Amino acid sequence: MTAVCIACLVVFAVARLAAQPPAATPNWEALDKGKIIVERVENDRGTPGLRCYLLVAGNKDRLFDKLKNPEFFKASYSNIEKMKIVRTFKNGADVEFVLNALIKKVHYVVSRRYDRDTYTVWWTKVSGDLKDIEGSWRLEPSPYEGKYLLVYESFVDPGVVTAGFYVLFAKMQAESNLKKLRTLLEQ
């Protein structure tokens, strides 16, 4: 079940669009050196999660187009066994996922929405094996020309392990997975 939890967090983890304000201004110098800052947080329902900060270089619209495209994530993560757009609507889609989480397959549907004005993509659970899942990606300005602050929030309650254990394990995996994602975004 640990693998299930990790896979869910890494691929689409989650957060509400405005789940919690940042704890403090990020350490810009560390971010500019490539560091990824990871904080433990929880959403308004008490679901544990992470808030991650990293700088990404590139054209803001091109970066956002990748973040809002479910196909980008399918191509980026090898544990997505199946991804199907169930329904499209203005500024979003309901997307079904089946993840190969080693121990078992995890199935869920999220409603993904995006707002180009705020450069935010967010998703919430519609149905599936997880007790709770929601999250967001948000591009914000940075003090560095050609670089943007990417804020990733992920809240997942797999319903099968204690929240503290899950968040600790997810935090250990977040940095390496976000480094990989940054590389793919910047290509």
PDB file of C-alpha atoms in Angstrom:
ATOM      1  CA  MET A   1       0.000   0.000   0.000  1.00  0.00           C
ATOM      2  CA  THR A   2       2.991   2.293   0.478  1.00  0.00           C
ATOM      3  CA  ALA A   3       3.713   2.100  -3.241  1.00  0.00           C
ATOM      4  CA  VAL A   4       0.090   3.022  -3.940  1.00  0.00           C
ATOM      5  CA  CYS A   5       0.443   6.118  -1.808  1.00  0.00           C
ATOM      6  CA  ILE A   6       3.688   7.186  -3.444  1.00  0.00           C
ATOM      7  CA  ALA A   7       2.403   6.681  -6.949  1.00  0.00           C
ATOM      8  CA  CYS A   8      -0.682   8.737  -6.258  1.00  0.00           C
ATOM      9  CA  LEU A   9       1.305  11.599  -4.795  1.00  0.00           C
ATOM     10  CA  VAL A  10       4.011  11.642  -7.405  1.00  0.00           C
ATOM     11  CA  VAL A  11       1.730  11.586 -10.400  1.00  0.00           C
ATOM     12  CA  PHE A  12      -1.047  13.865  -9.477  1.00  0.00           C
ATOM     13  CA  ALA A  13      -0.926  14.507  -5.775  1.00  0.00           C
ATOM     14  CA  VAL A  14      -3.142  17.404  -4.948  1.00  0.00           C
ATOM     15  CA  ALA A  15      -4.402  20.587  -3.430  1.00  0.00           C
ATOM     16  CA  ARG A  16      -7.182  23.063  -3.648  1.00  0.00           C
ATOM     17  CA  LEU A  17      -6.559  26.164  -5.670  1.00  0.00           C
ATOM     18  CA  ALA A  18      -6.151  28.162  -2.491  1.00  0.00           C
ATOM     19  CA  ALA A  19      -5.745  25.457   0.120  1.00  0.00           C
ATOM     20  CA  GLN A  20      -3.331  27.399   2.315  1.00  0.00           C
ATOM     21  CA  PRO A  21      -1.204  30.491   1.827  1.00  0.00           C
ATOM     22  CA  PRO A  22       2.547  29.913   1.628  1.00  0.00           C
ATOM     23  CA  ALA A  23       4.189  29.697   5.036  1.00  0.00           C
ATOM     24  CA  ALA A  24       6.819  32.266   4.065  1.00  0.00           C
ATOM     25  CA  THR A  25       8.489  33.823   1.072  1.00  0.00           C
ATOM     26  CA  PRO A  26      10.530  31.113  -0.625  1.00  0.00           C
ATOM     27  CA  ASN A  27      14.318  31.198  -0.414  1.00  0.00           C
ATOM     28  CA  TRP A  28      14.976  32.628  -3.877  1.00  0.00           C
ATOM     29  CA  GLU A  29      18.731  32.103  -3.742  1.00  0.00           C
ATOM     30  CA  ALA A  30      18.333  28.396  -2.967  1.00  0.00           C
ATOM     31  CA  LEU A  31      15.682  28.019  -5.664  1.00  0.00           C
ATOM     32  CA  ASP A  32      17.943  29.710  -8.227  1.00  0.00           C
ATOM     33  CA  LYS A  33      20.637  27.139  -7.411  1.00  0.00           C
ATOM     34  CA  GLY A  34      18.186  24.358  -8.335  1.00  0.00           C
ATOM     35  CA  LYS A  35      16.926  23.461  -4.850  1.00  0.00           C
ATOM     36  CA  ILE A  36      13.365  22.226  -4.470  1.00  0.00           C
ATOM     37  CA  ILE A  37      11.686  23.357  -1.266  1.00  0.00           C
ATOM     38  CA  VAL A  38       9.177  20.881   0.200  1.00  0.00           C
ATOM     39  CA  GLU A  39       6.788  21.744   3.058  1.00  0.00           C
ATOM     40  CA  ARG A  40       4.320  19.539   4.897  1.00  0.00           C
ATOM     41  CA  VAL A  41       0.815  21.032   4.857  1.00  0.00           C
ATOM     42  CA  GLU A  42      -2.795  19.915   5.069  1.00  0.00           C
ATOM     43  CA  ASN A  43      -5.923  21.051   3.272  1.00  0.00           C
ATOM     44  CA  ASP A  44      -9.065  22.486   4.844  1.00  0.00           C
ATOM     45  CA  ARG A  45     -10.463  18.941   5.375  1.00  0.00           C
ATOM     46  CA  GLY A  46      -7.339  17.809   7.213  1.00  0.00           C
ATOM     47  CA  THR A  47      -5.946  15.723   4.354  1.00  0.00           C
ATOM     48  CA  PRO A  48      -2.147  15.665   4.644  1.00  0.00           C
ATOM     49  CA  GLY A  49       0.005  16.847   1.798  1.00  0.00           C
ATOM     50  CA  LEU A  50       2.976  18.723   0.480  1.00  0.00           C
ATOM     51  CA  ARG A  51       3.643  22.146  -0.965  1.00  0.00           C
ATOM     52  CA  CYS A  52       6.692  22.261  -3.211  1.00  0.00           C
ATOM     53  CA  TYR A  53       8.497  25.211  -4.766  1.00  0.00           C
ATOM     54  CA  LEU A  54      10.883  25.069  -7.713  1.00  0.00           C
ATOM     55  CA  LEU A  55      12.078  27.395 -10.438  1.00  0.00           C
ATOM     56  CA  VAL A  56      11.482  26.448 -14.073  1.00  0.00           C
ATOM     57  CA  ALA A  57      12.939  28.199 -17.086  1.00  0.00           C
ATOM     58  CA  GLY A  58      11.103  28.857 -20.318  1.00  0.00           C
ATOM     59  CA  ASN A  59       8.195  30.611 -21.919  1.00  0.00           C
ATOM     60  CA  LYS A  60       5.372  30.919 -19.377  1.00  0.00           C
ATOM     61  CA  ASP A  61       2.615  30.037 -21.859  1.00  0.00           C
ATOM     62  CA  ARG A  62       4.522  26.994 -23.154  1.00  0.00           C
ATOM     63  CA  LEU A  63       5.198  25.790 -19.604  1.00  0.00           C
ATOM     64  CA  PHE A  64       1.532  26.246 -18.712  1.00  0.00           C
ATOM     65  CA  ASP A  65       0.376  24.380 -21.819  1.00  0.00           C
ATOM     66  CA  LYS A  66       2.419  21.367 -20.690  1.00  0.00           C
ATOM     67  CA  LEU A  67       1.082  21.541 -17.128  1.00  0.00           C
ATOM     68  CA  LYS A  68      -2.546  21.646 -18.261  1.00  0.00           C
ATOM     69  CA  ASN A  69      -2.182  18.779 -20.730  1.00  0.00           C
ATOM     70  CA  PRO A  70      -2.981  15.360 -19.193  1.00  0.00           C
ATOM     71  CA  GLU A  71      -1.030  13.696 -22.040  1.00  0.00           C
ATOM     72  CA  PHE A  72       2.147  15.438 -20.811  1.00  0.00           C
ATOM     73  CA  PHE A  73       1.875  13.626 -17.481  1.00  0.00           C
ATOM     74  CA  LYS A  74       1.109  10.299 -19.143  1.00  0.00           C
ATOM     75  CA  ALA A  75       4.293  10.664 -21.184  1.00  0.00           C
ATOM     76  CA  SER A  76       6.244  11.845 -18.122  1.00  0.00           C
ATOM     77  CA  TYR A  77       5.427   9.079 -15.636  1.00  0.00           C
ATOM     78  CA  SER A  78       5.971   5.414 -16.406  1.00  0.00           C
ATOM     79  CA  ASN A  79       3.545   4.184 -13.733  1.00  0.00           C
ATOM     80  CA  ILE A  80       0.491   5.585 -15.532  1.00  0.00           C
ATOM     81  CA  GLU A  81      -0.853   2.424 -17.083  1.00  0.00           C
ATOM     82  CA  LYS A  82      -3.991   4.005 -18.489  1.00  0.00           C
ATOM     83  CA  MET A  83      -5.230   7.548 -18.918  1.00  0.00           C
ATOM     84  CA  LYS A  84      -8.507   8.418 -20.543  1.00  0.00           C
ATOM     85  CA  ILE A  85     -10.255  11.750 -20.909  1.00  0.00           C
ATOM     86  CA  VAL A  86     -13.783  10.956 -19.797  1.00  0.00           C
ATOM     87  CA  ARG A  87     -15.375  14.332 -20.468  1.00  0.00           C
ATOM     88  CA  THR A  88     -14.133  17.702 -21.657  1.00  0.00           C
ATOM     89  CA  PHE A  89     -15.564  21.075 -20.766  1.00  0.00           C
ATOM     90  CA  LYS A  90     -14.532  24.691 -21.001  1.00  0.00           C
ATOM     91  CA  ASN A  91     -11.147  25.020 -19.263  1.00  0.00           C
ATOM     92  CA  GLY A  92     -10.809  21.420 -18.206  1.00  0.00           C
ATOM     93  CA  ALA A  93     -11.641  17.754 -18.345  1.00  0.00           C
ATOM     94  CA  ASP A  94     -12.512  14.779 -16.189  1.00  0.00           C
ATOM     95  CA  VAL A  95      -9.625  12.339 -16.509  1.00  0.00           C
ATOM     96  CA  GLU A  96      -9.526   8.672 -15.526  1.00  0.00           C
ATOM     97  CA  PHE A  97      -6.242   7.130 -14.395  1.00  0.00           C
ATOM     98  CA  VAL A  98      -5.070   3.621 -13.693  1.00  0.00           C
ATOM     99  CA  LEU A  99      -1.681   3.546 -11.988  1.00  0.00           C
ATOM    100  CA  ASN A 100       0.595   0.575 -11.665  1.00  0.00           C
ATOM    101  CA  ALA A 101       1.509   0.998  -8.006  1.00  0.00           C
ATOM    102  CA  LEU A 102       3.527  -2.244  -7.779  1.00  0.00           C
ATOM    103  CA  ILE A 103       1.376  -3.887  -5.115  1.00  0.00           C
ATOM    104  CA  LYS A 104      -1.879  -3.231  -6.937  1.00  0.00           C
ATOM    105  CA  LYS A 105      -3.432  -1.030  -9.568  1.00  0.00           C
ATOM    106  CA  VAL A 106      -5.038   2.188  -8.395  1.00  0.00           C
ATOM    107  CA  HIS A 107      -7.994   3.609 -10.268  1.00  0.00           C
ATOM    108  CA  TYR A 108      -9.416   7.109  -9.875  1.00  0.00           C
ATOM    109  CA  VAL A 109     -11.045   9.958 -11.793  1.00  0.00           C
ATOM    110  CA  VAL A 110     -10.193  13.600 -11.196  1.00  0.00           C
ATOM    111  CA  SER A 111     -11.755  16.758 -12.514  1.00  0.00           C
ATOM    112  CA  ARG A 112      -8.864  18.881 -13.868  1.00  0.00           C
ATOM    113  CA  ARG A 113      -9.466  22.563 -14.435  1.00  0.00           C
ATOM    114  CA  TYR A 114      -7.213  25.355 -15.529  1.00  0.00           C
ATOM    115  CA  ASP A 115      -7.153  29.128 -15.551  1.00  0.00           C
ATOM    116  CA  ARG A 116      -4.752  30.805 -17.972  1.00  0.00           C
ATOM    117  CA  ASP A 117      -5.244  34.190 -16.259  1.00  0.00           C
ATOM    118  CA  THR A 118      -3.670  32.859 -13.061  1.00  0.00           C
ATOM    119  CA  TYR A 119      -1.573  30.119 -14.717  1.00  0.00           C
ATOM    120  CA  THR A 120      -3.115  27.535 -12.411  1.00  0.00           C
ATOM    121  CA  VAL A 121      -4.143  23.930 -12.985  1.00  0.00           C
ATOM    122  CA  TRP A 122      -6.031  22.203 -10.177  1.00  0.00           C
ATOM    123  CA  TRP A 123      -7.802  18.910  -9.741  1.00  0.00           C
ATOM    124  CA  THR A 124     -10.196  17.246  -7.332  1.00  0.00           C
ATOM    125  CA  LYS A 125     -11.428  13.706  -6.884  1.00  0.00           C
ATOM    126  CA  VAL A 126     -14.546  12.603  -8.725  1.00  0.00           C
ATOM    127  CA  SER A 127     -14.372   8.885  -7.890  1.00  0.00           C
ATOM    128  CA  GLY A 128     -12.009   6.000  -7.345  1.00  0.00           C
ATOM    129  CA  ASP A 129      -9.900   3.986  -4.932  1.00  0.00           C
ATOM    130  CA  LEU A 130      -8.490   6.912  -2.940  1.00  0.00           C
ATOM    131  CA  LYS A 131     -10.312   8.428   0.008  1.00  0.00           C
ATOM    132  CA  ASP A 132      -9.269  11.962  -1.024  1.00  0.00           C
ATOM    133  CA  ILE A 133      -7.098  13.508  -3.714  1.00  0.00           C
ATOM    134  CA  GLU A 134      -6.710  17.081  -4.869  1.00  0.00           C
ATOM    135  CA  GLY A 135      -3.910  19.345  -5.987  1.00  0.00           C
ATOM    136  CA  SER A 136      -2.602  22.148  -8.120  1.00  0.00           C
ATOM    137  CA  TRP A 137       0.234  23.477 -10.215  1.00  0.00           C
ATOM    138  CA  ARG A 138       0.671  27.261 -10.274  1.00  0.00           C
ATOM    139  CA  LEU A 139       3.205  29.363 -12.179  1.00  0.00           C
ATOM    140  CA  GLU A 140       4.144  32.635 -10.497  1.00  0.00           C
ATOM    141  CA  PRO A 141       6.667  35.371 -11.282  1.00  0.00           C
ATOM    142  CA  SER A 142      10.188  35.163  -9.884  1.00  0.00           C
ATOM    143  CA  PRO A 143      12.962  37.741  -9.528  1.00  0.00           C
ATOM    144  CA  TYR A 144      14.919  35.899 -12.263  1.00  0.00           C
ATOM    145  CA  GLU A 145      14.354  36.747 -15.913  1.00  0.00           C
ATOM    146  CA  GLY A 146      13.057  33.800 -17.907  1.00  0.00           C
ATOM    147  CA  LYS A 147      12.321  31.713 -14.799  1.00  0.00           C
ATOM    148  CA  TYR A 148       9.027  31.122 -13.036  1.00  0.00           C
ATOM    149  CA  LEU A 149       8.180  29.839  -9.591  1.00  0.00           C
ATOM    150  CA  LEU A 150       6.268  26.588  -9.920  1.00  0.00           C
ATOM    151  CA  VAL A 151       4.183  25.889  -6.820  1.00  0.00           C
ATOM    152  CA  TYR A 152       2.924  22.323  -6.582  1.00  0.00           C
ATOM    153  CA  GLU A 153       0.454  21.306  -3.909  1.00  0.00           C
ATOM    154  CA  SER A 154      -0.579  17.723  -3.355  1.00  0.00           C
ATOM    155  CA  PHE A 155      -3.054  16.265  -0.893  1.00  0.00           C
ATOM    156  CA  VAL A 156      -3.747  12.529  -0.924  1.00  0.00           C
ATOM    157  CA  ASP A 157      -5.504  10.322   1.580  1.00  0.00           C
ATOM    158  CA  PRO A 158      -5.160   6.751   0.365  1.00  0.00           C
ATOM    159  CA  GLY A 159      -7.428   5.586   3.176  1.00  0.00           C
ATOM    160  CA  VAL A 160      -5.169   2.632   3.983  1.00  0.00           C
ATOM    161  CA  VAL A 161      -2.123   3.956   5.875  1.00  0.00           C
ATOM    162  CA  THR A 162      -1.612   6.495   8.599  1.00  0.00           C
ATOM    163  CA  ALA A 163      -1.350  10.032   7.271  1.00  0.00           C
ATOM    164  CA  GLY A 164       1.951  10.792   9.000  1.00  0.00           C
ATOM    165  CA  PHE A 165       3.705   7.787   7.496  1.00  0.00           C
ATOM    166  CA  TYR A 166       2.314   8.545   4.058  1.00  0.00           C
ATOM    167  CA  VAL A 167       3.436  12.202   4.084  1.00  0.00           C
ATOM    168  CA  LEU A 168       6.911  11.311   5.342  1.00  0.00           C
ATOM    169  CA  PHE A 169       7.393   8.772   2.571  1.00  0.00           C
ATOM    170  CA  ALA A 170       5.937  11.129  -0.058  1.00  0.00           C
ATOM    171  CA  LYS A 171       8.244  13.929   1.065  1.00  0.00           C
ATOM    172  CA  MET A 172      11.270  11.673   0.571  1.00  0.00           C
ATOM    173  CA  GLN A 173      10.209  11.034  -3.051  1.00  0.00           C
ATOM    174  CA  ALA A 174       9.043  14.543  -4.006  1.00  0.00           C
ATOM    175  CA  GLU A 175      12.380  16.190  -4.733  1.00  0.00           C
ATOM    176  CA  SER A 176      13.723  13.577  -7.153  1.00  0.00           C
ATOM    177  CA  ASN A 177      10.429  13.352  -9.022  1.00  0.00           C
ATOM    178  CA  LEU A 178      10.104  17.123  -9.320  1.00  0.00           C
ATOM    179  CA  LYS A 179      13.673  17.380 -10.650  1.00  0.00           C
ATOM    180  CA  LYS A 180      12.693  14.966 -13.405  1.00  0.00           C
ATOM    181  CA  LEU A 181       9.518  16.918 -14.106  1.00  0.00           C
ATOM    182  CA  ARG A 182      11.461  20.204 -14.278  1.00  0.00           C
ATOM    183  CA  THR A 183      13.781  18.694 -16.896  1.00  0.00           C
ATOM    184  CA  LEU A 184      10.814  17.604 -19.007  1.00  0.00           C
ATOM    185  CA  LEU A 185       9.075  20.970 -18.675  1.00  0.00           C
ATOM    186  CA  GLU A 186      12.180  22.853 -19.767  1.00  0.00           C
ATOM    187  CA  GLN A 187      12.749  20.740 -22.908  1.00  0.00           C
TER     188      GLN A 187
END
